[in-house]
Amino acid sequence: MKYVYPEIGKVFETGGDFVNTLVIENQGLFCRIIEDIQNQINGFEGKSVLSTNDKIIPINKNLEVFSQFVPFEINRKNLISKICSAIEAKAINEEFCFKTSELMTEIESFLMELSFNFDCNLSFEKLNFASLVKASSLEIADDYDSLGEKIVDLMELITEFDREKMYVIINLRSYLSDEETARFMDTVIRHRFSLLMIESNEHLLLPLESRFLVDKDLCEIS
């Protein structure tokens, strides 16, 4: 995927052999570009342009921003909902439909048995596999040793259960050491993720990093 912002004279082509880093030392420009991306994610118009195969694609459907890392929430409501839908779809496919039907019959029979001596007639009309999955309070196990690993896993989950997207990660290097960042970049490249890292300050230039800098006077240095 390619990302362009009209105030910056570079086309950021992602998903290659290097991770693009955009360092913006000018606070006004830094604020404008982040605000523009976030506004478009929320459905408003903006200046940022995202494209793939030379075709412009909507940012609100094809771009994710990661900007909060303490805490970094991997159990996102929309993602959990998509995982639940995938489980429900799998439950009724050819491989599992018979087992699912048996299970639901057994649960309904057990509920009827539990309510047999009650002084009323009970029914369980809303009992279905979807309600069972929802009642399970499904969560992604959050037991990571590294923030970088956690971010990569979230990217994988979004790709699998939603769609392939571009990721904009803001000031991640304030939270990762140089060594952790290098490992993170290597993993991103091996997965061929589309990533643009936006930083407000310079850090050590890493071997797998392609850096573009806009200084306080808006001078561009590549």
PDB file of C-alpha atoms in Angstrom:
ATOM      1  CA  MET A   1       0.000   0.000   0.000  1.00  0.00           C
ATOM      2  CA  LYS A   2       1.061   3.607  -0.572  1.00  0.00           C
ATOM      3  CA  TYR A   3       0.421   6.579   1.695  1.00  0.00           C
ATOM      4  CA  VAL A   4       0.662  10.241   0.700  1.00  0.00           C
ATOM      5  CA  TYR A   5       0.117  13.465   2.624  1.00  0.00           C
ATOM      6  CA  PRO A   6       0.216  16.660   0.504  1.00  0.00           C
ATOM      7  CA  GLU A   7       2.376  18.659   2.945  1.00  0.00           C
ATOM      8  CA  ILE A   8       5.128  16.029   2.695  1.00  0.00           C
ATOM      9  CA  GLY A   9       7.012  15.481  -0.555  1.00  0.00           C
ATOM     10  CA  LYS A  10       7.328  11.704  -0.349  1.00  0.00           C
ATOM     11  CA  VAL A  11       5.234   8.712  -1.277  1.00  0.00           C
ATOM     12  CA  PHE A  12       5.502   6.080   1.453  1.00  0.00           C
ATOM     13  CA  GLU A  13       5.378   2.643  -0.162  1.00  0.00           C
ATOM     14  CA  THR A  14       4.875  -0.033   2.482  1.00  0.00           C
ATOM     15  CA  GLY A  15       5.115  -3.796   2.608  1.00  0.00           C
ATOM     16  CA  GLY A  16       8.636  -4.016   1.178  1.00  0.00           C
ATOM     17  CA  ASP A  17      12.063  -4.934   2.552  1.00  0.00           C
ATOM     18  CA  PHE A  18      12.278  -1.921   4.894  1.00  0.00           C
ATOM     19  CA  VAL A  19      10.005  -0.301   7.479  1.00  0.00           C
ATOM     20  CA  ASN A  20       9.167   3.316   6.674  1.00  0.00           C
ATOM     21  CA  THR A  21       9.707   5.765   9.509  1.00  0.00           C
ATOM     22  CA  LEU A  22       8.461   9.335   9.254  1.00  0.00           C
ATOM     23  CA  VAL A  23      10.072  11.618  11.839  1.00  0.00           C
ATOM     24  CA  ILE A  24       8.253  14.943  12.218  1.00  0.00           C
ATOM     25  CA  GLU A  25       9.982  17.443  14.500  1.00  0.00           C
ATOM     26  CA  ASN A  26       7.538  20.255  13.659  1.00  0.00           C
ATOM     27  CA  GLN A  27       4.743  19.977  16.217  1.00  0.00           C
ATOM     28  CA  GLY A  28       2.131  21.655  14.028  1.00  0.00           C
ATOM     29  CA  LEU A  29       2.662  19.276  11.108  1.00  0.00           C
ATOM     30  CA  PHE A  30       2.833  16.285  13.461  1.00  0.00           C
ATOM     31  CA  CYS A  31      -0.532  17.242  14.923  1.00  0.00           C
ATOM     32  CA  ARG A  32      -2.121  17.915  11.523  1.00  0.00           C
ATOM     33  CA  ILE A  33      -1.146  14.611   9.956  1.00  0.00           C
ATOM     34  CA  ILE A  34      -2.266  12.526  12.963  1.00  0.00           C
ATOM     35  CA  GLU A  35      -5.516  14.459  13.223  1.00  0.00           C
ATOM     36  CA  ASP A  36      -6.147  14.075   9.489  1.00  0.00           C
ATOM     37  CA  ILE A  37      -5.682  10.293   9.589  1.00  0.00           C
ATOM     38  CA  GLN A  38      -7.874   9.924  12.670  1.00  0.00           C
ATOM     39  CA  ASN A  39     -10.610  12.112  11.187  1.00  0.00           C
ATOM     40  CA  GLN A  40     -10.724   9.937   8.068  1.00  0.00           C
ATOM     41  CA  ILE A  41     -10.877   6.772  10.170  1.00  0.00           C
ATOM     42  CA  ASN A  42     -13.922   8.350  11.844  1.00  0.00           C
ATOM     43  CA  GLY A  43     -15.542   8.879   8.439  1.00  0.00           C
ATOM     44  CA  PHE A  44     -14.694  12.514   7.728  1.00  0.00           C
ATOM     45  CA  GLU A  45     -12.892  13.887   4.679  1.00  0.00           C
ATOM     46  CA  GLY A  46      -9.184  14.675   4.802  1.00  0.00           C
ATOM     47  CA  LYS A  47      -5.963  15.221   2.892  1.00  0.00           C
ATOM     48  CA  SER A  48      -4.261  11.863   3.441  1.00  0.00           C
ATOM     49  CA  VAL A  49      -4.463   9.439   0.520  1.00  0.00           C
ATOM     50  CA  LEU A  50      -4.118   5.667   0.743  1.00  0.00           C
ATOM     51  CA  SER A  51      -3.828   3.512  -2.368  1.00  0.00           C
ATOM     52  CA  THR A  52      -3.101   0.004  -3.543  1.00  0.00           C
ATOM     53  CA  ASN A  53      -2.237  -1.022  -7.109  1.00  0.00           C
ATOM     54  CA  ASP A  54      -2.583   2.679  -8.051  1.00  0.00           C
ATOM     55  CA  LYS A  55      -6.213   2.714  -6.883  1.00  0.00           C
ATOM     56  CA  ILE A  56      -7.323   5.020  -4.060  1.00  0.00           C
ATOM     57  CA  ILE A  57      -8.955   3.116  -1.194  1.00  0.00           C
ATOM     58  CA  PRO A  58     -10.913   4.481   1.808  1.00  0.00           C
ATOM     59  CA  ILE A  59      -8.814   5.046   4.914  1.00  0.00           C
ATOM     60  CA  ASN A  60     -11.645   4.234   7.326  1.00  0.00           C
ATOM     61  CA  LYS A  61     -11.785   0.632   6.043  1.00  0.00           C
ATOM     62  CA  ASN A  62      -8.134   0.001   5.248  1.00  0.00           C
ATOM     63  CA  LEU A  63      -5.987   1.707   7.872  1.00  0.00           C
ATOM     64  CA  GLU A  64      -5.444   1.161  11.601  1.00  0.00           C
ATOM     65  CA  VAL A  65      -3.727   3.585  13.984  1.00  0.00           C
ATOM     66  CA  PHE A  66      -1.920   2.386  17.104  1.00  0.00           C
ATOM     67  CA  SER A  67      -1.093   5.282  19.417  1.00  0.00           C
ATOM     68  CA  GLN A  68      -1.791   4.090  22.981  1.00  0.00           C
ATOM     69  CA  PHE A  69       0.598   1.483  24.347  1.00  0.00           C
ATOM     70  CA  VAL A  70       0.085   1.660  28.122  1.00  0.00           C
ATOM     71  CA  PRO A  71      -2.145  -0.232  28.256  1.00  0.00           C
ATOM     72  CA  PHE A  72      -2.197  -1.697  24.743  1.00  0.00           C
ATOM     73  CA  GLU A  73      -5.600  -3.306  24.328  1.00  0.00           C
ATOM     74  CA  ILE A  74      -5.601  -6.402  22.116  1.00  0.00           C
ATOM     75  CA  ASN A  75      -9.182  -7.401  23.001  1.00  0.00           C
ATOM     76  CA  ARG A  76     -10.903  -4.901  20.733  1.00  0.00           C
ATOM     77  CA  LYS A  77     -14.678  -5.142  20.568  1.00  0.00           C
ATOM     78  CA  ASN A  78     -14.964  -5.181  16.765  1.00  0.00           C
ATOM     79  CA  LEU A  79     -12.211  -7.808  16.464  1.00  0.00           C
ATOM     80  CA  ILE A  80     -13.770 -10.057  19.119  1.00  0.00           C
ATOM     81  CA  SER A  81     -17.087  -9.763  17.281  1.00  0.00           C
ATOM     82  CA  LYS A  82     -15.456 -10.886  14.015  1.00  0.00           C
ATOM     83  CA  ILE A  83     -13.744 -13.835  15.743  1.00  0.00           C
ATOM     84  CA  CYS A  84     -17.097 -14.897  17.240  1.00  0.00           C
ATOM     85  CA  SER A  85     -18.685 -14.714  13.784  1.00  0.00           C
ATOM     86  CA  ALA A  86     -15.892 -16.868  12.363  1.00  0.00           C
ATOM     87  CA  ILE A  87     -16.413 -19.471  15.107  1.00  0.00           C
ATOM     88  CA  GLU A  88     -20.177 -19.479  14.468  1.00  0.00           C
ATOM     89  CA  ALA A  89     -19.626 -19.967  10.737  1.00  0.00           C
ATOM     90  CA  LYS A  90     -17.225 -22.846  11.390  1.00  0.00           C
ATOM     91  CA  ALA A  91     -19.733 -24.498  13.739  1.00  0.00           C
ATOM     92  CA  ILE A  92     -22.270 -24.931  10.939  1.00  0.00           C
ATOM     93  CA  ASN A  93     -19.903 -26.005   8.169  1.00  0.00           C
ATOM     94  CA  GLU A  94     -19.807 -29.572   6.883  1.00  0.00           C
ATOM     95  CA  GLU A  95     -17.063 -30.668   9.272  1.00  0.00           C
ATOM     96  CA  PHE A  96     -18.751 -29.541  12.510  1.00  0.00           C
ATOM     97  CA  CYS A  97     -22.502 -29.158  11.820  1.00  0.00           C
ATOM     98  CA  PHE A  98     -23.472 -32.591  13.195  1.00  0.00           C
ATOM     99  CA  LYS A  99     -21.403 -32.137  16.353  1.00  0.00           C
ATOM    100  CA  THR A 100     -22.880 -28.656  16.843  1.00  0.00           C
ATOM    101  CA  SER A 101     -26.418 -29.982  16.474  1.00  0.00           C
ATOM    102  CA  GLU A 102     -25.756 -32.761  18.983  1.00  0.00           C
ATOM    103  CA  LEU A 103     -24.290 -30.318  21.474  1.00  0.00           C
ATOM    104  CA  MET A 104     -27.210 -27.868  21.235  1.00  0.00           C
ATOM    105  CA  THR A 105     -29.732 -30.719  21.653  1.00  0.00           C
ATOM    106  CA  GLU A 106     -27.865 -31.965  24.712  1.00  0.00           C
ATOM    107  CA  ILE A 107     -27.749 -28.491  26.284  1.00  0.00           C
ATOM    108  CA  GLU A 108     -31.465 -27.919  25.677  1.00  0.00           C
ATOM    109  CA  SER A 109     -32.300 -31.350  27.163  1.00  0.00           C
ATOM    110  CA  PHE A 110     -30.187 -30.594  30.218  1.00  0.00           C
ATOM    111  CA  LEU A 111     -31.906 -27.235  30.740  1.00  0.00           C
ATOM    112  CA  MET A 112     -35.313 -28.911  30.469  1.00  0.00           C
ATOM    113  CA  GLU A 113     -34.223 -31.507  33.008  1.00  0.00           C
ATOM    114  CA  LEU A 114     -33.077 -28.813  35.433  1.00  0.00           C
ATOM    115  CA  SER A 115     -36.431 -27.028  35.168  1.00  0.00           C
ATOM    116  CA  PHE A 116     -38.624 -30.151  35.265  1.00  0.00           C
ATOM    117  CA  ASN A 117     -39.978 -29.683  38.814  1.00  0.00           C
ATOM    118  CA  PHE A 118     -40.626 -25.940  38.523  1.00  0.00           C
ATOM    119  CA  ASP A 119     -44.254 -24.786  38.832  1.00  0.00           C
ATOM    120  CA  CYS A 120     -44.232 -23.285  35.353  1.00  0.00           C
ATOM    121  CA  ASN A 121     -43.584 -24.225  31.769  1.00  0.00           C
ATOM    122  CA  LEU A 122     -40.242 -22.984  30.482  1.00  0.00           C
ATOM    123  CA  SER A 123     -38.915 -22.706  26.959  1.00  0.00           C
ATOM    124  CA  PHE A 124     -35.481 -21.805  25.628  1.00  0.00           C
ATOM    125  CA  GLU A 125     -36.344 -20.347  22.239  1.00  0.00           C
ATOM    126  CA  LYS A 126     -33.286 -18.091  22.038  1.00  0.00           C
ATOM    127  CA  LEU A 127     -30.878 -20.911  22.687  1.00  0.00           C
ATOM    128  CA  ASN A 128     -28.535 -21.193  19.698  1.00  0.00           C
ATOM    129  CA  PHE A 129     -24.830 -21.537  19.062  1.00  0.00           C
ATOM    130  CA  ALA A 130     -24.354 -17.788  18.527  1.00  0.00           C
ATOM    131  CA  SER A 131     -25.819 -16.999  21.966  1.00  0.00           C
ATOM    132  CA  LEU A 132     -23.631 -19.715  23.477  1.00  0.00           C
ATOM    133  CA  VAL A 133     -20.477 -18.175  21.984  1.00  0.00           C
ATOM    134  CA  LYS A 134     -21.531 -14.723  23.151  1.00  0.00           C
ATOM    135  CA  ALA A 135     -22.185 -16.018  26.683  1.00  0.00           C
ATOM    136  CA  SER A 136     -18.681 -17.501  26.799  1.00  0.00           C
ATOM    137  CA  SER A 137     -17.165 -13.965  27.051  1.00  0.00           C
ATOM    138  CA  LEU A 138     -14.500 -14.905  24.509  1.00  0.00           C
ATOM    139  CA  GLU A 139     -11.183 -13.090  24.932  1.00  0.00           C
ATOM    140  CA  ILE A 140      -7.724 -13.214  23.352  1.00  0.00           C
ATOM    141  CA  ALA A 141      -5.195 -14.432  25.918  1.00  0.00           C
ATOM    142  CA  ASP A 142      -3.168 -11.374  26.937  1.00  0.00           C
ATOM    143  CA  ASP A 143       0.002 -13.000  28.278  1.00  0.00           C
ATOM    144  CA  TYR A 144       2.766 -11.405  26.208  1.00  0.00           C
ATOM    145  CA  ASP A 145       6.327 -10.779  27.356  1.00  0.00           C
ATOM    146  CA  SER A 146       6.903  -8.103  24.729  1.00  0.00           C
ATOM    147  CA  LEU A 147       4.865  -5.165  23.457  1.00  0.00           C
ATOM    148  CA  GLY A 148       6.283  -5.729  19.980  1.00  0.00           C
ATOM    149  CA  GLU A 149       5.020  -9.333  19.922  1.00  0.00           C
ATOM    150  CA  LYS A 150       1.606  -8.176  21.079  1.00  0.00           C
ATOM    151  CA  ILE A 151       1.353  -5.599  18.284  1.00  0.00           C
ATOM    152  CA  VAL A 152       2.399  -8.150  15.655  1.00  0.00           C
ATOM    153  CA  ASP A 153      -0.209 -10.639  16.897  1.00  0.00           C
ATOM    154  CA  LEU A 154      -2.904  -7.969  16.705  1.00  0.00           C
ATOM    155  CA  MET A 155      -1.873  -7.242  13.106  1.00  0.00           C
ATOM    156  CA  GLU A 156      -2.132 -10.960  12.306  1.00  0.00           C
ATOM    157  CA  LEU A 157      -5.585 -11.202  13.884  1.00  0.00           C
ATOM    158  CA  ILE A 158      -6.855  -8.142  12.000  1.00  0.00           C
ATOM    159  CA  THR A 159      -5.514  -9.581   8.733  1.00  0.00           C
ATOM    160  CA  GLU A 160      -7.123 -12.989   9.370  1.00  0.00           C
ATOM    161  CA  PHE A 161     -10.500 -11.927  10.708  1.00  0.00           C
ATOM    162  CA  ASP A 162     -11.011  -8.541   9.038  1.00  0.00           C
ATOM    163  CA  ARG A 163      -8.804  -7.698   6.069  1.00  0.00           C
ATOM    164  CA  GLU A 164      -5.285  -6.744   5.024  1.00  0.00           C
ATOM    165  CA  LYS A 165      -4.669  -3.181   6.197  1.00  0.00           C
ATOM    166  CA  MET A 166      -2.011  -0.522   6.504  1.00  0.00           C
ATOM    167  CA  TYR A 167      -0.866   0.282  10.048  1.00  0.00           C
ATOM    168  CA  VAL A 168       0.262   3.666  11.320  1.00  0.00           C
ATOM    169  CA  ILE A 169       2.080   3.380  14.634  1.00  0.00           C
ATOM    170  CA  ILE A 170       2.790   6.595  16.534  1.00  0.00           C
ATOM    171  CA  ASN A 171       5.823   7.094  18.791  1.00  0.00           C
ATOM    172  CA  LEU A 172       6.347   3.367  19.382  1.00  0.00           C
ATOM    173  CA  ARG A 173      10.073   3.908  19.922  1.00  0.00           C
ATOM    174  CA  SER A 174       9.341   5.756  23.133  1.00  0.00           C
ATOM    175  CA  TYR A 175       8.202   2.356  24.485  1.00  0.00           C
ATOM    176  CA  LEU A 176      10.636  -0.119  22.878  1.00  0.00           C
ATOM    177  CA  SER A 177      14.409  -0.348  23.132  1.00  0.00           C
ATOM    178  CA  ASP A 178      16.462  -0.228  19.930  1.00  0.00           C
ATOM    179  CA  GLU A 179      16.962  -4.002  20.118  1.00  0.00           C
ATOM    180  CA  GLU A 180      13.226  -4.629  20.588  1.00  0.00           C
ATOM    181  CA  THR A 181      12.400  -2.268  17.738  1.00  0.00           C
ATOM    182  CA  ALA A 182      14.862  -4.061  15.443  1.00  0.00           C
ATOM    183  CA  ARG A 183      13.206  -7.412  16.198  1.00  0.00           C
ATOM    184  CA  PHE A 184       9.780  -5.866  15.682  1.00  0.00           C
ATOM    185  CA  MET A 185      10.793  -4.453  12.279  1.00  0.00           C
ATOM    186  CA  ASP A 186      12.236  -7.793  11.209  1.00  0.00           C
ATOM    187  CA  THR A 187       8.985  -9.570  12.090  1.00  0.00           C
ATOM    188  CA  VAL A 188       6.884  -6.946  10.288  1.00  0.00           C
ATOM    189  CA  ILE A 189       8.958  -7.354   7.126  1.00  0.00           C
ATOM    190  CA  ARG A 190       8.780 -11.163   7.236  1.00  0.00           C
ATOM    191  CA  HIS A 191       4.987 -10.937   7.507  1.00  0.00           C
ATOM    192  CA  ARG A 192       4.884  -8.359   4.687  1.00  0.00           C
ATOM    193  CA  PHE A 193       2.736  -6.023   6.756  1.00  0.00           C
ATOM    194  CA  SER A 194       2.109  -2.504   5.451  1.00  0.00           C
ATOM    195  CA  LEU A 195       3.475  -0.223   8.156  1.00  0.00           C
ATOM    196  CA  LEU A 196       4.354   3.432   8.601  1.00  0.00           C
ATOM    197  CA  MET A 197       5.935   4.418  11.906  1.00  0.00           C
ATOM    198  CA  ILE A 198       5.489   8.098  12.772  1.00  0.00           C
ATOM    199  CA  GLU A 199       7.826   9.523  15.404  1.00  0.00           C
ATOM    200  CA  SER A 200       8.125  13.007  16.907  1.00  0.00           C
ATOM    201  CA  ASN A 201      11.847  12.575  17.712  1.00  0.00           C
ATOM    202  CA  GLU A 202      14.855  10.927  16.093  1.00  0.00           C
ATOM    203  CA  HIS A 203      16.208   7.650  17.423  1.00  0.00           C
ATOM    204  CA  LEU A 204      19.084   5.432  16.360  1.00  0.00           C
ATOM    205  CA  LEU A 205      18.729   4.554  12.662  1.00  0.00           C
ATOM    206  CA  LEU A 206      18.210   0.789  12.424  1.00  0.00           C
ATOM    207  CA  PRO A 207      19.353  -1.513   9.587  1.00  0.00           C
ATOM    208  CA  LEU A 208      15.808  -2.328   8.427  1.00  0.00           C
ATOM    209  CA  GLU A 209      14.554   1.254   8.665  1.00  0.00           C
ATOM    210  CA  SER A 210      13.923   3.658   5.778  1.00  0.00           C
ATOM    211  CA  ARG A 211      13.746   7.083   7.405  1.00  0.00           C
ATOM    212  CA  PHE A 212      12.294  10.370   6.156  1.00  0.00           C
ATOM    213  CA  LEU A 213      12.636  13.404   8.427  1.00  0.00           C
ATOM    214  CA  VAL A 214      10.811  16.740   8.497  1.00  0.00           C
ATOM    215  CA  ASP A 215      12.617  19.126  10.843  1.00  0.00           C
ATOM    216  CA  LYS A 216      11.241  22.036  12.864  1.00  0.00           C
ATOM    217  CA  ASP A 217      11.631  24.390   9.884  1.00  0.00           C
ATOM    218  CA  LEU A 218       9.746  21.931   7.615  1.00  0.00           C
ATOM    219  CA  CYS A 219      12.923  21.015   5.735  1.00  0.00           C
ATOM    220  CA  GLU A 220      12.736  17.446   4.388  1.00  0.00           C
ATOM    221  CA  ILE A 221      15.681  15.067   4.787  1.00  0.00           C
ATOM    222  CA  SER A 222      15.731  11.530   3.418  1.00  0.00           C
TER     223      SER A 222
END
